[in-house]
Short mmCIF file of C-alpha atoms in Angstrom, two decimals:
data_model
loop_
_atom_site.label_atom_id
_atom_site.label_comp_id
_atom_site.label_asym_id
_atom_site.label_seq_id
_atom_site.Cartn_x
_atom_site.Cartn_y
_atom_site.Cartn_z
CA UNK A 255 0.00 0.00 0.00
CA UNK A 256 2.81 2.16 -0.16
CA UNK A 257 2.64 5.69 -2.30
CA UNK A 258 6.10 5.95 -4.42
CA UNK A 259 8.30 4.51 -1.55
CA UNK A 260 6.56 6.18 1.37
CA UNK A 261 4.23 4.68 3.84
CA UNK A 262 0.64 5.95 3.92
CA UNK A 263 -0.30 7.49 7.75
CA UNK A 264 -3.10 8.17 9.09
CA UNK A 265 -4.05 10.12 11.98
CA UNK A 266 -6.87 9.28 14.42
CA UNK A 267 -7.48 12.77 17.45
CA UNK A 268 -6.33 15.96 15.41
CA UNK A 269 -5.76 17.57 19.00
CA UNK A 270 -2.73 19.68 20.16
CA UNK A 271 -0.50 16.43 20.92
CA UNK A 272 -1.14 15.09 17.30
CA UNK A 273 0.87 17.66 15.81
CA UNK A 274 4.11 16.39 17.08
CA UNK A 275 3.46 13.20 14.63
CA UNK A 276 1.69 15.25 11.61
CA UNK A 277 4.76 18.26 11.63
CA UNK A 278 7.24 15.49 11.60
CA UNK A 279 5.51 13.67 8.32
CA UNK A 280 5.46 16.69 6.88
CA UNK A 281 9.03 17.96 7.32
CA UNK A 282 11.53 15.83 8.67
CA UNK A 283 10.38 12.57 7.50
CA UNK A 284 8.56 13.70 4.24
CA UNK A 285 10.83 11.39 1.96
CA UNK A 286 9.84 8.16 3.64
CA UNK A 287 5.95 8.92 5.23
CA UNK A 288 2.99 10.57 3.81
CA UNK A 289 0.09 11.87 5.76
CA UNK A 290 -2.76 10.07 3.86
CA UNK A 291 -5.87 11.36 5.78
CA UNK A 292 -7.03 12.53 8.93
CA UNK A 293 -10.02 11.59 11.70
CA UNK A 294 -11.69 12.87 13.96
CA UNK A 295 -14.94 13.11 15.88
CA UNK A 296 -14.80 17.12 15.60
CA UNK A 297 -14.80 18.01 11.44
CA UNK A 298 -14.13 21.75 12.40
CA UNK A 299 -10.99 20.95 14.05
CA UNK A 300 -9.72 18.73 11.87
CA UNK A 301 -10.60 20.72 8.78
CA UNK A 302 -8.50 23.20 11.00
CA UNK A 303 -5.53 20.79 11.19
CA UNK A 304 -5.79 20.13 7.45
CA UNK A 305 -5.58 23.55 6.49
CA UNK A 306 -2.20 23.93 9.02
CA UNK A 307 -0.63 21.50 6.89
CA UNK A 308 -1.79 22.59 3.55
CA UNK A 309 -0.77 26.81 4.33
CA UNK A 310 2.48 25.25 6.37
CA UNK A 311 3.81 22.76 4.36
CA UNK A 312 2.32 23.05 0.75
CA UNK A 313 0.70 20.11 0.87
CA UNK A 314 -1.83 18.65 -1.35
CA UNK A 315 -5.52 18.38 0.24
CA UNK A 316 -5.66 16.01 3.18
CA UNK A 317 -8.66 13.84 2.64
CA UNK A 318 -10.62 13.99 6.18
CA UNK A 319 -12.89 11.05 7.82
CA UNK A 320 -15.40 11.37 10.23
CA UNK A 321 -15.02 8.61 13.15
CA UNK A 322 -17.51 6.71 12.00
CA UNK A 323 -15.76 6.11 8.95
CA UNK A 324 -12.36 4.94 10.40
CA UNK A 325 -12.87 1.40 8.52
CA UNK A 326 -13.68 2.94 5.07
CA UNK A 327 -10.47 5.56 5.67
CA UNK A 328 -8.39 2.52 6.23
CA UNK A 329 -9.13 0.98 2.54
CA UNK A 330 -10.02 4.07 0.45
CA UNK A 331 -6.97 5.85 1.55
CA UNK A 332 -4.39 2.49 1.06
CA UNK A 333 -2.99 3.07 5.09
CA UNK A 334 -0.23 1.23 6.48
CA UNK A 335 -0.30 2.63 9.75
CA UNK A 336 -2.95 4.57 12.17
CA UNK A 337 -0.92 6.97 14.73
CA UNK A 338 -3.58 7.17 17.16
CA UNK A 339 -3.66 10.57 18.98
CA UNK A 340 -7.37 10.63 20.25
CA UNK A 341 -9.15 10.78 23.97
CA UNK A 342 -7.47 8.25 25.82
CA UNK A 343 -10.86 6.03 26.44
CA UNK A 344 -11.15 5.78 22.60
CA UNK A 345 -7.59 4.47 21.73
CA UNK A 346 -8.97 1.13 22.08
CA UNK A 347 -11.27 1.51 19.55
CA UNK A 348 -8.94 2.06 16.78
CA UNK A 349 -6.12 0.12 18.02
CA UNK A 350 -8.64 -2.40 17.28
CA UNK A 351 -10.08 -1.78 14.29
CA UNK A 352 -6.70 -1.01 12.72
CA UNK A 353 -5.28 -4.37 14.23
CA UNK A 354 -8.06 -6.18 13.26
CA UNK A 355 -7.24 -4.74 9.25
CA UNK A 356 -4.04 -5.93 9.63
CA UNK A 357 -2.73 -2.49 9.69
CA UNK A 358 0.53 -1.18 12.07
CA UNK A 359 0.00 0.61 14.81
CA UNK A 360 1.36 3.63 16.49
CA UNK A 361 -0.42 4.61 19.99
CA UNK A 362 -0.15 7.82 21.99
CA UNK A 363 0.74 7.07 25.58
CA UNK A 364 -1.18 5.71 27.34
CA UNK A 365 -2.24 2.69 25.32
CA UNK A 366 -5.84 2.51 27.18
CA UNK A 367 -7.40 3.66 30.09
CA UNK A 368 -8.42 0.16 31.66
CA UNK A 369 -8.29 -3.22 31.93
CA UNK A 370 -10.93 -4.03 29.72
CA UNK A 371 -9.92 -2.55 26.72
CA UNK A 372 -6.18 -3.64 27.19
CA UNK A 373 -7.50 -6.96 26.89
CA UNK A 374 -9.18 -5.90 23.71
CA UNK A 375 -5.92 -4.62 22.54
CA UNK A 376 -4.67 -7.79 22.99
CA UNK A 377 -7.09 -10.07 21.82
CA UNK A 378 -7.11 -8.74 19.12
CA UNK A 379 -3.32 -8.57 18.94
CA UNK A 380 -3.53 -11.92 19.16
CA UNK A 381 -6.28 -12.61 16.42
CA UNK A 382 -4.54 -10.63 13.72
CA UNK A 383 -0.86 -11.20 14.49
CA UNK A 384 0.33 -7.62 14.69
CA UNK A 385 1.02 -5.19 17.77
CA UNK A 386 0.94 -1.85 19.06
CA UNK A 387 3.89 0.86 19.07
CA UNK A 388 3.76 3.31 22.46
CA UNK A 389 5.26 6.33 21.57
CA UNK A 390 7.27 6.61 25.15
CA UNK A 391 9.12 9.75 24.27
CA UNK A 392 10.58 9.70 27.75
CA UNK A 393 12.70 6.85 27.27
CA UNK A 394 14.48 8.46 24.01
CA UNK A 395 15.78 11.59 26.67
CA UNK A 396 19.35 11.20 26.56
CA UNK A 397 19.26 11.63 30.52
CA UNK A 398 17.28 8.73 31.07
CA UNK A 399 18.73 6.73 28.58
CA UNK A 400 22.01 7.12 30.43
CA UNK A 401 19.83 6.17 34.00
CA UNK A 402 19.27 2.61 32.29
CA UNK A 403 22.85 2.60 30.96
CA UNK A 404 24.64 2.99 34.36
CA UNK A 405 22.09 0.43 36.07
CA UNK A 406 22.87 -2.04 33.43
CA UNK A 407 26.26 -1.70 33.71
CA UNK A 408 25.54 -2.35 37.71
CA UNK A 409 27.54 1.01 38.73
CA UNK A 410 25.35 0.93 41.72
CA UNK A 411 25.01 -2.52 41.77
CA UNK A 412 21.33 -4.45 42.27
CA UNK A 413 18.40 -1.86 42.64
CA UNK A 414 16.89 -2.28 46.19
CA UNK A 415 14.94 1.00 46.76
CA UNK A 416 13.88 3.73 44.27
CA UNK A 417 12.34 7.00 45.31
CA UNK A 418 11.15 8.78 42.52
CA UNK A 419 9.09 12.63 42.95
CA UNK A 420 7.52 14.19 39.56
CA UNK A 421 6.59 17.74 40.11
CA UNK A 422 3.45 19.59 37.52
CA UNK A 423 3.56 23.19 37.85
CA UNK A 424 0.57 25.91 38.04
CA UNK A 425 0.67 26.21 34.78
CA UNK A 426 1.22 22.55 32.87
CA UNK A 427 -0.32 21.28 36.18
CA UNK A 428 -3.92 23.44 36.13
CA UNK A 429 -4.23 22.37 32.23
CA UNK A 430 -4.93 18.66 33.39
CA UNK A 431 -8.02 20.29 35.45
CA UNK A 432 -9.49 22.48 32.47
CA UNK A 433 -9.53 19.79 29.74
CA UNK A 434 -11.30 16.08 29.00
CA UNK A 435 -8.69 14.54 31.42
CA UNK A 436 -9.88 16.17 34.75
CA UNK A 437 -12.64 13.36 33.95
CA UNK A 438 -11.34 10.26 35.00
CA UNK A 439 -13.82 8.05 32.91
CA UNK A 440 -12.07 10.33 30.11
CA UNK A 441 -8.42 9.91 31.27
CA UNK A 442 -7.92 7.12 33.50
CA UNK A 443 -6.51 10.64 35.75
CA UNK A 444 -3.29 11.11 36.19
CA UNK A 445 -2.11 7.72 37.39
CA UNK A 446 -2.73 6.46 34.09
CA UNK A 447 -2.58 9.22 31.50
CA UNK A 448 0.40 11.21 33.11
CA UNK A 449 2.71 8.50 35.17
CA UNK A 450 1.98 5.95 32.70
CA UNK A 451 5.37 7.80 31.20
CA UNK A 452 7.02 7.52 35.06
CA UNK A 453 5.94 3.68 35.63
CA UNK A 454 7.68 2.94 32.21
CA UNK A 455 10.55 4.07 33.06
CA UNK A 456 11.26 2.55 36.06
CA UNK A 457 9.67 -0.92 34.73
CA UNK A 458 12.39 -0.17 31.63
CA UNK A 459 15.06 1.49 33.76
CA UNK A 460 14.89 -2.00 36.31
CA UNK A 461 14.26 -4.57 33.60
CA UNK A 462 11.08 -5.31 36.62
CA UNK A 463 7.56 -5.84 36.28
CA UNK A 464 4.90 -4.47 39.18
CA UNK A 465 3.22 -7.08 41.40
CA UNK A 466 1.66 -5.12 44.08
CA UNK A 467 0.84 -1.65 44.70
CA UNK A 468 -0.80 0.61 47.17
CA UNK A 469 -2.03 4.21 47.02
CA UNK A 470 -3.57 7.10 48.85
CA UNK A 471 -4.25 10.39 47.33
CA UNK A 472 -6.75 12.95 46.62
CA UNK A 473 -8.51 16.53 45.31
CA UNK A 474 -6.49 18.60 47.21
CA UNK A 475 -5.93 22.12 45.49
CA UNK A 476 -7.80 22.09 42.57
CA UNK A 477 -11.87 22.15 42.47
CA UNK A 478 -14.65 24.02 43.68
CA UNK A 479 -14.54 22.98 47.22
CA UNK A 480 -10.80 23.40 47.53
CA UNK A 481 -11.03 27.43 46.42
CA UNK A 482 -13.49 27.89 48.78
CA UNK A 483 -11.79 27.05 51.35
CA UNK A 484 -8.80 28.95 50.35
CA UNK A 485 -11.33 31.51 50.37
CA UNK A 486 -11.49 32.12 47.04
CA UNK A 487 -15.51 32.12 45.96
CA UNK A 488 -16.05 33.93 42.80
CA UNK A 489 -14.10 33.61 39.44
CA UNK A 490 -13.84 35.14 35.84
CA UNK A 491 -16.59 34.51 33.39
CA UNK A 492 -15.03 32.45 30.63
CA UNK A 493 -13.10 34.39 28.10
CA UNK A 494 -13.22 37.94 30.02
CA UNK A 495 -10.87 40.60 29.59
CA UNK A 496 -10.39 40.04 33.76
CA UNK A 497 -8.99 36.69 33.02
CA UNK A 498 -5.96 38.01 31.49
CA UNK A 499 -4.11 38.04 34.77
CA UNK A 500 -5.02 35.43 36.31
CA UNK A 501 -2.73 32.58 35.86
CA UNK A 502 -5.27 30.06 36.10
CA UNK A 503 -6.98 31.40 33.04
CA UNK A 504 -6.89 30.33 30.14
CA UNK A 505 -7.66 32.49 27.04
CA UNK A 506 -8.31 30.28 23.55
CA UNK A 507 -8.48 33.35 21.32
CA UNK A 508 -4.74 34.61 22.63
CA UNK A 509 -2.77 31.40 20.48
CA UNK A 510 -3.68 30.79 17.00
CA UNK A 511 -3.90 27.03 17.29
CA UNK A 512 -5.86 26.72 20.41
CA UNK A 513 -8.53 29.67 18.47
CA UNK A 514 -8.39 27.32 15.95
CA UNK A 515 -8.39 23.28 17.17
CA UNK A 516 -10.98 24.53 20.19
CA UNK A 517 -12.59 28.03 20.29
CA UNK A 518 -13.69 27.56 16.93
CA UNK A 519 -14.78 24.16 17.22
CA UNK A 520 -16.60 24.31 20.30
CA UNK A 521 -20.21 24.79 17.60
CA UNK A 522 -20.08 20.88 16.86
CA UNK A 523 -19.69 18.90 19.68
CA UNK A 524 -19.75 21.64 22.52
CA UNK A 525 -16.27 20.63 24.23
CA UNK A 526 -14.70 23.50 26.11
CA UNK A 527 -10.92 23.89 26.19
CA UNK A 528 -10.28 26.37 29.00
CA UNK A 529 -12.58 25.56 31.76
CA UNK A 530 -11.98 26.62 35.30
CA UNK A 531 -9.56 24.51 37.08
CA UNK A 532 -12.10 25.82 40.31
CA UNK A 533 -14.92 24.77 39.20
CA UNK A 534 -17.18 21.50 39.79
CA UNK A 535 -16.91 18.06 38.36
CA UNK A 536 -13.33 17.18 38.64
CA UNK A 537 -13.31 13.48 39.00
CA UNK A 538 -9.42 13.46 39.36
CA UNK A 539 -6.72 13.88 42.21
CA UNK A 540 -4.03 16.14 41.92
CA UNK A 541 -1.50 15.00 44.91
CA UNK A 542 -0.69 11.04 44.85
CA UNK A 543 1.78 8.91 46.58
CA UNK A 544 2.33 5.03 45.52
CA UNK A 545 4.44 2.36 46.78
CA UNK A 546 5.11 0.03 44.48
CA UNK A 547 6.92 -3.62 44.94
CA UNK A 548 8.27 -4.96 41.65
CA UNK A 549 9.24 -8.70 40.94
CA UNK A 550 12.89 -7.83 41.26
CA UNK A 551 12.77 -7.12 44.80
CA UNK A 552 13.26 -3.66 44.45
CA UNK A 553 10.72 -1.38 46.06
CA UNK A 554 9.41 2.69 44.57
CA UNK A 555 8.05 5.26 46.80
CA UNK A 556 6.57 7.13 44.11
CA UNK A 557 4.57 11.00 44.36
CA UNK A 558 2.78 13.20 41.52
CA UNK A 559 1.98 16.91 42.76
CA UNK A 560 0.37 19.18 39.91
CA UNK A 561 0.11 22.30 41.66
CA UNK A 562 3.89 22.69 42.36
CA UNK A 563 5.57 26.51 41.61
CA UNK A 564 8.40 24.41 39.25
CA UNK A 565 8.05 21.47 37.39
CA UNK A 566 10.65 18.54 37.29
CA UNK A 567 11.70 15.46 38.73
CA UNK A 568 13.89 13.12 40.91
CA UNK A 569 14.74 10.45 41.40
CA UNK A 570 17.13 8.07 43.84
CA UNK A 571 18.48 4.46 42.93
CA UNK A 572 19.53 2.85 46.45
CA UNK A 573 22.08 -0.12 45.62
CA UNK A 574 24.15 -2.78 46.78
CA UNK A 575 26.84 -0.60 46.11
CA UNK A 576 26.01 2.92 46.30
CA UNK A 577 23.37 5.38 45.15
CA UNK A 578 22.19 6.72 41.83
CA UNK A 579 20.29 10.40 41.22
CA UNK A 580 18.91 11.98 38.83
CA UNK A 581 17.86 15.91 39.37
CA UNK A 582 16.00 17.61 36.16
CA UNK A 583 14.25 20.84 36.10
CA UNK A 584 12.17 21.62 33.74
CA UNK A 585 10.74 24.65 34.31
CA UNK A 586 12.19 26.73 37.29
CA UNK A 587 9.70 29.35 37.87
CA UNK A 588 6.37 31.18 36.97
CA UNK A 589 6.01 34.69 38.46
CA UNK A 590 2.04 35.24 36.52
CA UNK A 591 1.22 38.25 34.77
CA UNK A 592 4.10 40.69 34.39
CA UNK A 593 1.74 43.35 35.21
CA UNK A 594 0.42 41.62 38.74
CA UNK A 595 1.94 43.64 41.45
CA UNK A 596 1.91 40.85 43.93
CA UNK A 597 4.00 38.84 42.42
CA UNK A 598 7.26 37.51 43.86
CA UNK A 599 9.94 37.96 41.03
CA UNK A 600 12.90 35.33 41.53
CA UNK A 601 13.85 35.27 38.19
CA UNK A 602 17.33 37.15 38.85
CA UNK A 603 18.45 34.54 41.16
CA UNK A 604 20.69 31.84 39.73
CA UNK A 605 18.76 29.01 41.38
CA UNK A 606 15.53 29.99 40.02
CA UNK A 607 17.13 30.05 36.50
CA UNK A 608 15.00 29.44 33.19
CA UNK A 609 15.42 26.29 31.26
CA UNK A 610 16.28 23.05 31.65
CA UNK A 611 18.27 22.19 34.11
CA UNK A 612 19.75 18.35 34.63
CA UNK A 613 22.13 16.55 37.17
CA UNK A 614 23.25 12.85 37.39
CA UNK A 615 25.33 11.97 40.19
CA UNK A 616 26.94 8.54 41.21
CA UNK A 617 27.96 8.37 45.04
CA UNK A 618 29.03 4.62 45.75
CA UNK A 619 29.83 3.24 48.94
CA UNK A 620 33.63 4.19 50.19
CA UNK A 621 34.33 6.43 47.24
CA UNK A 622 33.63 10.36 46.53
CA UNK A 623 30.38 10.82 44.24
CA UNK A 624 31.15 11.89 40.56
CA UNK A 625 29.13 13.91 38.20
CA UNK A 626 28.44 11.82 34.90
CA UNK A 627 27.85 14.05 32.18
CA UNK A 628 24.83 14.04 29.92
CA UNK A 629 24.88 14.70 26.16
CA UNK A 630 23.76 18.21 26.42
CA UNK A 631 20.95 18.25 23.01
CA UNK A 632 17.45 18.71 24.65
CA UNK A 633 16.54 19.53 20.94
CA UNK A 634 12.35 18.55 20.01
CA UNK A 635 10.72 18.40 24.04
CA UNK A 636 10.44 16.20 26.24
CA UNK A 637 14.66 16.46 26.80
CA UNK A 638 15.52 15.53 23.20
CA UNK A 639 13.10 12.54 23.59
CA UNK A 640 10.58 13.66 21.34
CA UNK A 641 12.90 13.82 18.04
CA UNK A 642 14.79 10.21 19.18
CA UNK A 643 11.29 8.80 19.12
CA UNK A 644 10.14 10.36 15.97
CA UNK A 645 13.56 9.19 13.78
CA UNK A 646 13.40 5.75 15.92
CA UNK A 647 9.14 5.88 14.21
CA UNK A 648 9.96 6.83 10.76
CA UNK A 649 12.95 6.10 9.62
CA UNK A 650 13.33 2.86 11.77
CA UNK A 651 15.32 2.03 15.31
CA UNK A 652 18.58 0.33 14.15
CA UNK A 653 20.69 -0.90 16.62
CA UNK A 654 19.13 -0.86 20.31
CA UNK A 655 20.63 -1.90 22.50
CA UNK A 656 18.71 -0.32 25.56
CA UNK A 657 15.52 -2.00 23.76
CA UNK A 658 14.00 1.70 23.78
CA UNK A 659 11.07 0.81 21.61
CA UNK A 660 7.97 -0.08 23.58
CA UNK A 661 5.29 -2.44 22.22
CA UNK A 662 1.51 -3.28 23.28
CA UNK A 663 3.33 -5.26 26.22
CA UNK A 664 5.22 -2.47 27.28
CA UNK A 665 2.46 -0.19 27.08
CA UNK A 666 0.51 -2.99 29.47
CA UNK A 667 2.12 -2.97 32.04
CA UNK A 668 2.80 1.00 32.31
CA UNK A 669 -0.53 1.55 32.88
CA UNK A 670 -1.20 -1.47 35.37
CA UNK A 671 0.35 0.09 38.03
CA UNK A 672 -1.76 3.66 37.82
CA UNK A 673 -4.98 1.21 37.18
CA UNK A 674 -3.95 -0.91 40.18
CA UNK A 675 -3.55 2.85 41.84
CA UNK A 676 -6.47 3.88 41.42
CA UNK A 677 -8.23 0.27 42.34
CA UNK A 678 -6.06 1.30 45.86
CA UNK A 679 -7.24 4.51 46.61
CA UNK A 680 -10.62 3.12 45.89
CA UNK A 681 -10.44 0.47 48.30
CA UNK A 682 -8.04 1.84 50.68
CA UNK A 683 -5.86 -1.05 50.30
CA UNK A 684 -3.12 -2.52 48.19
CA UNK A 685 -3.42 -3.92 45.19
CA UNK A 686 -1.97 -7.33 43.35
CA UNK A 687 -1.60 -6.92 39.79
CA UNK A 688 -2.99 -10.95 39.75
CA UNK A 689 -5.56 -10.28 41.48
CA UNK A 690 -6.24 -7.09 39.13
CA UNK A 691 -6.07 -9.16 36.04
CA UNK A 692 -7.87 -12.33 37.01
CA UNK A 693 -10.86 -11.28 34.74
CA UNK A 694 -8.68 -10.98 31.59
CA UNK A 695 -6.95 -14.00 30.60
CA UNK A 696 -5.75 -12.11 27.44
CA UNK A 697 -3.84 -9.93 29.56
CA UNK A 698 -2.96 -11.86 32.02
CA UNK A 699 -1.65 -14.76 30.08
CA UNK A 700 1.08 -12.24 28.40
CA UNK A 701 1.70 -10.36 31.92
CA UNK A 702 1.91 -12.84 34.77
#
């Protein structure tokens, strides 16, 4: 099915994170993919997204399918592979369907939301013979590629204890709250659709798999009920001039591609973009602490905060022989509005410097730590993991010897542990993954 050399794409969620895959056809990669249509459940967005790549790029007309029409795209446009980019609970659908047509798959993280459709994934896996690429950008980050470098090499020796902190500030943070993710149903919340990305890891970094897990969190900044307590009762209509300094606002009409993908669509399907991160009907919890035991032996203490005033992470290895961190920040500070009086401006102090910042430091037992250096090309987000993954996608992986590329498997087990999370913090009490996957012998037969 290949046009002139080039394999035919498709792409299934025309959102904000499917551009990373669409710009990358189009540019970068234009010699060996083609972008042969687009789908989505919202035709004003997506005939927004076509007309990005037509004025951008100078493409031809992308032809555009409704989601209803995902099988028919499939055979009318001659795809060889979906890139599925849509609302988390939905990536089943056309993992699936594209699966089931014999068709490669690439998925957005995280694969599903649930155990239920994971062992639909795999059924049908199983059925048709193929499997599922999970784009885990995080793994491609030269930073943590060098984390599962040193442990392999056993520099601190066998992996006993990991404590591991990832840190969402006010403003990355708050945009879980306003969108379809502060909906767990939506999103599987944050244990699933954000630290699916930090489970991998360490699962990758530890060569382990999770068997039980246990978890207590909550609401505890964002909502209705949590502002009012604060003592903050009344907010800006939607889209007022008054919202401009607030830096829990968001304003559609002040970026060209949010006026576009969501103000503008909003007629169709009614989905708003920028509500308040104070209001009612957040399903999700934005503080979260897990402890996770892994088959190795080894042990996480593991906490998400999305209200933090930087955004980063670390992380501590505890070894037989010594002690592995990793410091990274990724964004130091946000002072608000330049014009808010209030504010406390830090930005002159070198601590509280912008950009990414990164540390990995060895300290073994007996011996002064050491500073390893890391490859300093942070180049395409996500700490240079983003344009690793892409090449890896399109042009193909070559050697690997850190077995980077994740499959449906891979992408299984990363979200076990945030579904087993949230099973815990339902039932105030821990959580076996064999007792979570007793139900789904699909799953379980290619997990346990």
């Amino acid at each position: 099915m290949e046009s002139q050399g080039r394999k035919n794409y498709a792409i299934v969620g025309t959102g904000s994170r499917s551009f990373m895959f669409g710009d990358a056809i189009m540019s970068s990669f234009s010699e060996t993919a083609r972008l042969a249509a687009l789908c989505d459940t919202n035709p004003l967005r997506m005939a927004y997204a076509e007309n990005w790549y037509r004025t951008n790029y100078g493409a031809d007309p992308i032809p555009q399918y409704s989601a209803k029409e995902f099988g028919k795209m499939l055979d009318a446009e001659r795809i060889d592979t979906v890139i599925v980019t849509s609302v988390d609970r939905t990536h089943h659908r056309y993992i699936v369907g594209a699966l089931d047509a014999g068709r490669e798959v690439i998925s957005e993280k995280p694969m599903t939301v649930d155990c239920k459709k994971a062992e639909e994934i795999f059924r049908a896996a199983d059925r048709s013979g193929g499997s599922v690429r999970v784009s885990f950008n995080y793994r491609y980050a030269p930073r943590n590629s060098l984390v599962k470098e040193l442990i392999g090499r056993g520099v601190i020796g066998d992996v006993h204890s990991i404590h591991f902190e990832w840190l969402l500030d006010t403003r990355h943070g708050a945009d879980y709250f306003r969108r379809w993710h502060r909906d767990k149903y939506n999103s599987g919340g944050l244990m699933v659709h954000k630290a699916t990305h930090h489970f991998d890891l360490v699962n990758w970094w530890l060569s382990a798999r999770p068997v039980q897990i246990y978890a207590q969190g909550g609401l505890t900044f964002y909502g209705k009920e949590n502002a009012e307590k604060r003592g903050v009762s009344e907010f800006y209509p939607r889209g007022s001039l008054d919202s401009v300094n607030d830096p829990f606002a968001l304003d559609l009409r002040a970026e060209e591609r949010l006026k576009g993908l969501y103000y503008d669509a909003e007629s169709h399907d009614g989905y708003l973009r920028d509500m308040s991160v104070f209001d009612q009907g957040i399903s999700i919890e934005d503080d979260i602490s897990v402890l996770v035991n892994y088959d190795s032996g080894a042990v996480m203490s593991y906490h998400l905060t999305a209200y933090s005033p930087w955004e980063g992470y670390r992380i501590g290895f505890n070894g037989s022989l010594g002690r592995l961190e990793l410091d990274v920040t990724e964004t130091a500070y946000l002072s608000g509005s330049d014009d808010d009086p209030n504010r406390f401006d830090v930005r002159s102090a070198e601590e509280f410097a912008f950009g990414d910042r990164q540390r990995l430091l060895v300290r073994p037992h007996w011996t002064a730590p050491y500073e390893v250096e890391i490859p300093d090309d942070k180049r395409g987000g996500h700490g240079g993991g983003d344009e690793r993954l892409l090449k890896d996608i399109f042009l193909g992986a070559g050697p690997d010897p850190l077995k980077r590329a994740a499959d449906h498997r891979e992408g299984a087990y990363s979200i076990l542990t945030g579904i087993a999370a949230n099973e815990s913090m339902n039932r105030n009490a821990p959580v076996r993954t064999r007792d979570l996957l007793a139900d789904y012998p699909a799953l379980g037969k290619v997990l346990l």
